[in-house]
Short mmCIF file of C-alpha atoms in Angstrom, two decimals:
data_model
loop_
_atom_site.label_atom_id
_atom_site.label_comp_id
_atom_site.label_asym_id
_atom_site.label_seq_id
_atom_site.Cartn_x
_atom_site.Cartn_y
_atom_site.Cartn_z
CA MET A 1 4.05 41.87 9.58
CA ARG A 2 5.05 38.33 10.52
CA ILE A 3 6.30 35.73 8.06
CA PHE A 4 6.05 32.01 8.72
CA ASP A 5 6.14 28.86 6.64
CA ARG A 6 4.38 25.54 7.07
CA MET A 7 6.00 22.42 8.46
CA ASP A 8 6.40 19.29 6.35
CA GLY A 9 3.31 17.13 6.33
CA PHE A 10 0.88 20.06 6.64
CA ALA A 11 -1.03 21.75 3.84
CA GLU A 12 -0.91 25.52 3.51
CA VAL A 13 -4.65 25.96 3.99
CA GLU A 14 -4.63 23.66 7.01
CA VAL A 15 -1.80 25.62 8.65
CA VAL A 16 -3.55 28.95 8.18
CA GLU A 17 -6.90 27.60 9.39
CA ASN A 18 -5.23 26.22 12.52
CA ALA A 19 -3.50 29.54 13.13
CA GLN A 20 -6.79 31.42 12.68
CA ALA A 21 -8.55 29.09 15.09
CA TYR A 22 -5.76 29.49 17.65
CA LEU A 23 -5.78 33.28 17.49
CA GLN A 24 -9.57 33.41 17.74
CA ASP A 25 -9.46 31.10 20.74
CA GLN A 26 -6.87 33.32 22.45
CA ILE A 27 -9.01 36.41 21.78
CA GLU A 28 -12.12 34.76 23.23
CA GLN A 29 -10.19 33.67 26.33
CA GLY A 30 -8.83 37.17 26.84
CA ASN A 31 -5.20 36.16 26.41
CA LEU A 32 -4.85 38.28 23.29
CA THR A 33 -6.22 41.77 22.82
CA VAL A 34 -6.53 43.35 19.40
CA PRO A 35 -6.43 47.15 19.74
CA SER A 36 -9.28 49.16 18.32
CA GLY A 37 -8.73 50.01 14.66
CA ILE A 38 -6.24 47.17 14.20
CA SER A 39 -6.99 44.05 12.18
CA TYR A 40 -5.02 41.12 10.89
CA GLU A 41 -5.25 38.83 7.90
CA PHE A 42 -3.28 35.98 6.33
CA ALA A 43 -1.82 36.56 2.88
CA GLY A 44 0.74 35.01 0.56
CA SER A 45 0.41 31.67 -1.18
CA TYR A 46 -2.46 30.77 1.15
CA LYS A 47 -4.72 33.25 -0.65
CA ASN A 48 -3.74 31.84 -4.03
CA GLN A 49 -4.56 28.35 -2.77
CA VAL A 50 -8.02 29.40 -1.57
CA ARG A 51 -8.72 31.26 -4.82
CA ALA A 52 -7.65 28.24 -6.90
CA GLU A 53 -9.83 25.90 -4.83
CA LYS A 54 -12.87 28.05 -5.53
CA ARG A 55 -12.16 27.89 -9.26
CA LEU A 56 -11.65 24.13 -9.14
CA SER A 57 -14.99 23.68 -7.38
CA ILE A 58 -16.53 25.04 -10.61
CA ILE A 59 -14.13 23.52 -13.15
CA LEU A 60 -14.30 19.98 -11.76
CA PRO A 61 -18.07 19.46 -12.28
CA ILE A 62 -17.86 21.15 -15.68
CA ALA A 63 -15.07 18.79 -16.76
CA LEU A 64 -17.08 15.74 -15.66
CA LEU A 65 -20.19 17.02 -17.44
CA LEU A 66 -18.28 17.67 -20.67
CA ILE A 67 -16.73 14.18 -20.60
CA PHE A 68 -20.20 12.66 -20.10
CA LEU A 69 -21.67 14.70 -22.97
CA ILE A 70 -18.83 13.82 -25.35
CA MET A 71 -19.32 10.10 -24.66
CA TYR A 72 -23.08 10.45 -24.98
CA PHE A 73 -22.77 12.09 -28.41
CA GLN A 74 -20.59 9.14 -29.44
CA PHE A 75 -22.86 6.31 -28.25
CA LYS A 76 -26.30 8.02 -28.21
CA SER A 77 -27.17 5.92 -25.16
CA VAL A 78 -27.35 7.00 -21.53
CA PRO A 79 -26.87 3.43 -20.14
CA THR A 80 -23.77 2.81 -22.28
CA THR A 81 -22.36 6.21 -21.38
CA GLY A 82 -23.04 5.50 -17.71
CA MET A 83 -21.16 2.20 -17.91
CA ILE A 84 -18.10 3.93 -19.33
CA PHE A 85 -18.47 6.87 -16.95
CA SER A 86 -18.29 4.49 -14.00
CA SER A 87 -14.62 3.90 -14.88
CA ILE A 88 -13.93 7.54 -13.99
CA PHE A 89 -15.15 7.03 -10.42
CA VAL A 90 -13.15 3.82 -10.12
CA ALA A 91 -10.05 5.68 -11.30
CA TRP A 92 -10.85 8.50 -8.88
CA ALA A 93 -10.83 5.97 -6.03
CA GLY A 94 -7.52 4.58 -7.30
CA GLY A 95 -5.96 8.03 -7.20
CA PHE A 96 -7.00 8.56 -3.58
CA ILE A 97 -5.80 5.07 -2.61
CA LEU A 98 -2.31 5.80 -3.96
CA ILE A 99 -2.28 9.16 -2.18
CA TRP A 100 -3.13 7.32 1.05
CA LEU A 101 -0.44 4.71 0.40
CA TYR A 102 2.15 7.46 -0.08
CA GLY A 103 1.49 8.51 3.50
CA GLN A 104 2.08 5.02 4.96
CA PRO A 105 5.57 4.30 6.38
CA TRP A 106 5.55 0.69 5.11
CA PHE A 107 4.62 1.46 1.49
CA MET A 108 7.44 0.41 -0.89
CA ASP A 109 9.82 0.18 2.05
CA PHE A 110 12.42 -1.97 0.31
CA HIS A 111 15.63 -1.64 -1.70
CA MET A 112 16.31 -2.70 -5.28
CA PHE A 113 19.82 -2.68 -6.77
CA GLY A 114 20.94 -0.83 -3.65
CA GLN A 115 18.39 1.96 -4.19
CA SER A 116 15.62 2.73 -1.70
CA MET A 117 12.27 2.74 -3.49
CA ARG A 118 10.82 5.23 -1.03
CA SER A 119 13.64 7.62 -1.81
CA LEU A 120 13.48 7.01 -5.55
CA PHE A 121 9.75 7.71 -5.78
CA GLN A 122 9.90 10.45 -3.11
CA ILE A 123 7.24 8.73 -1.04
CA GLY A 124 5.82 10.82 1.77
CA THR A 125 2.63 12.55 2.87
CA VAL A 126 0.80 14.08 -0.10
CA ASN A 127 -1.43 17.06 0.64
CA LEU A 128 -4.48 17.77 -1.52
CA SER A 129 -2.95 20.72 -3.32
CA ILE A 130 -4.02 22.31 -6.58
CA ALA A 131 -1.49 20.15 -8.44
CA VAL A 132 -3.18 17.00 -7.13
CA TRP A 133 -6.62 18.15 -8.29
CA VAL A 134 -5.24 19.06 -11.71
CA GLY A 135 -3.85 15.52 -11.85
CA PHE A 136 -7.33 14.18 -11.13
CA ILE A 137 -8.83 16.22 -13.95
CA ALA A 138 -6.24 14.80 -16.35
CA LEU A 139 -7.02 11.32 -15.01
CA PHE A 140 -10.71 11.64 -15.85
CA GLY A 141 -10.03 11.89 -19.56
CA ILE A 142 -7.46 9.08 -19.56
CA ALA A 143 -9.65 6.76 -17.51
CA ALA A 144 -12.51 6.90 -20.00
CA ASP A 145 -10.33 5.74 -22.93
CA GLY A 146 -10.37 2.04 -22.03
CA GLY A 147 -14.12 1.97 -21.57
CA VAL A 148 -14.69 3.81 -24.84
CA VAL A 149 -12.55 1.32 -26.78
CA MET A 150 -14.37 -1.63 -25.22
CA ALA A 151 -17.88 -0.19 -25.61
CA THR A 152 -17.26 0.84 -29.22
CA TYR A 153 -16.26 -2.69 -30.20
CA LEU A 154 -19.21 -4.16 -28.25
CA ASP A 155 -21.61 -1.89 -30.16
CA GLN A 156 -20.06 -2.93 -33.47
CA LEU A 157 -20.34 -6.65 -32.68
CA PHE A 158 -23.94 -6.39 -31.48
CA GLU A 159 -24.87 -4.37 -34.54
CA ARG A 160 -23.25 -6.98 -36.79
CA ASN A 161 -24.47 -10.17 -35.10
CA ARG A 162 -27.71 -9.09 -33.38
CA PRO A 163 -27.88 -11.91 -30.78
CA THR A 164 -31.36 -13.17 -29.93
CA THR A 165 -30.65 -15.24 -26.80
CA CYS A 166 -28.85 -14.65 -23.51
CA LYS A 167 -26.32 -17.30 -24.47
CA GLN A 168 -25.48 -15.47 -27.71
CA ILE A 169 -25.22 -12.16 -25.85
CA ARG A 170 -22.69 -13.60 -23.41
CA ALA A 171 -20.72 -15.22 -26.21
CA THR A 172 -20.57 -11.90 -28.08
CA VAL A 173 -19.43 -10.05 -24.95
CA ILE A 174 -16.70 -12.63 -24.28
CA ARG A 175 -15.51 -12.34 -27.86
CA ALA A 176 -15.33 -8.55 -27.62
CA GLY A 177 -13.47 -8.77 -24.33
CA GLN A 178 -10.90 -11.16 -25.79
CA ARG A 179 -10.31 -8.88 -28.76
CA ARG A 180 -10.05 -5.58 -26.88
CA ILE A 181 -8.59 -6.43 -23.48
CA ARG A 182 -5.02 -6.48 -24.84
CA PRO A 183 -5.13 -3.03 -26.56
CA THR A 184 -6.69 -1.43 -23.49
CA LEU A 185 -4.14 -3.03 -21.16
CA MET A 186 -1.33 -1.82 -23.41
CA THR A 187 -2.74 1.72 -23.31
CA THR A 188 -2.90 1.60 -19.52
CA ALA A 189 0.61 0.17 -19.22
CA THR A 190 2.19 2.75 -21.54
CA THR A 191 0.46 5.58 -19.66
CA ILE A 192 1.82 4.37 -16.32
CA LEU A 193 5.31 3.79 -17.73
CA ALA A 194 5.34 7.29 -19.22
CA LEU A 195 4.56 8.79 -15.80
CA ILE A 196 7.31 6.91 -13.91
CA PRO A 197 10.02 9.47 -14.90
CA VAL A 198 7.72 12.18 -13.55
CA LEU A 199 7.28 10.36 -10.23
CA THR A 200 11.04 10.03 -9.85
CA SER A 201 11.89 13.56 -11.00
CA THR A 202 13.78 15.97 -8.76
CA GLY A 203 14.75 19.59 -8.92
CA ARG A 204 12.81 22.64 -9.99
CA GLY A 205 9.17 21.93 -10.80
CA SER A 206 9.14 18.42 -9.31
CA ASP A 207 7.17 19.66 -6.29
CA ILE A 208 4.30 20.33 -8.70
CA MET A 209 4.72 17.55 -11.26
CA VAL A 210 5.04 14.67 -8.76
CA PRO A 211 1.74 15.40 -6.92
CA MET A 212 0.10 15.88 -10.32
CA ALA A 213 1.25 12.45 -11.55
CA ILE A 214 0.34 10.45 -8.42
CA PRO A 215 -3.48 10.48 -9.00
CA SER A 216 -3.01 9.46 -12.64
CA VAL A 217 -0.80 6.48 -11.77
CA GLY A 218 -3.06 5.30 -8.94
CA GLY A 219 -6.18 5.78 -11.01
CA MET A 220 -4.82 3.90 -14.02
CA LEU A 221 -3.69 0.99 -11.83
CA LEU A 222 -7.19 0.52 -10.39
CA GLN A 223 -8.90 1.42 -13.65
CA VAL A 224 -7.80 -1.96 -15.04
CA VAL A 225 -10.74 -3.41 -13.08
CA THR A 226 -13.20 -1.54 -15.29
CA LEU A 227 -11.91 -3.37 -18.36
CA PHE A 228 -13.73 -6.38 -16.94
CA VAL A 229 -16.64 -4.47 -15.38
CA VAL A 230 -17.78 -2.68 -18.55
CA PRO A 231 -18.34 -5.91 -20.57
CA VAL A 232 -20.25 -7.45 -17.65
CA LEU A 233 -22.48 -4.39 -17.28
CA TYR A 234 -23.00 -4.34 -21.04
CA ALA A 235 -24.09 -7.99 -21.01
CA ILE A 236 -26.51 -7.37 -18.13
CA TYR A 237 -28.02 -4.40 -19.95
CA LYS A 238 -28.45 -6.31 -23.22
CA GLU A 239 -30.02 -9.28 -21.43
CA TRP A 240 -32.42 -6.93 -19.69
CA GLN A 241 -33.31 -5.38 -23.05
CA LEU A 242 -33.87 -8.84 -24.56
CA LYS A 243 -36.16 -9.99 -21.74
CA HIS A 244 -38.27 -6.85 -21.95
CA SER A 245 -38.54 -6.92 -25.74
CA GLN A 246 -39.69 -10.55 -26.05
CA PRO A 247 -43.27 -10.00 -24.71
CA GLU A 248 -43.72 -7.15 -27.18
CA GLN A 249 -42.64 -9.39 -30.07
CA VAL A 250 -45.15 -12.09 -29.01
#
């Protein structure tokens, strides 16, 4: 039995796959001979990682489907649910962007009050571990909150006012955006602020909690864009409905 650990900057699965490929290449070239009746396999935390990835490949689509169904039962509209659901994919992109930034040597390479920001936030290469994917699953639920708040108020205003022209539709959407942009921004800000202590944590458990928090912070930062996208998509959808309902009324 041989015991080895991975080097910094390499994921466990990647290390084992490289080792497997190397050994297989040596066997094919004749540099390594495996005696008859002898076999080898990789064990340890690598197996747990592979097993967890298989489970996540099932849990991840189920989580997205459940979030979509919950929002659909709330709004009873596939287009409205789709508008809100788009914020999840935007947040997903934000999580991956922050993971990429963590691997760049220039990211947050400055000092504040004599403290290195890279050292404070433990910035370095982030491997796509199970903790990271769990962070993404948590992000999906958080990312939909802002869109739900905005879409709920839009539905209430349109039900109350029932605009009959494109100009009235746009005015209603602008009014809803002005009333709900501040609460949604406050929710996003408090979520990010609450995760900062996790990003700067050290000691036992930080190797799991920090990678779990990175996708949530990156996703929430980019998810702010959807607070403007959802009202625009809602206005486009209502204008389309208005244009297609007018010939029927005539």
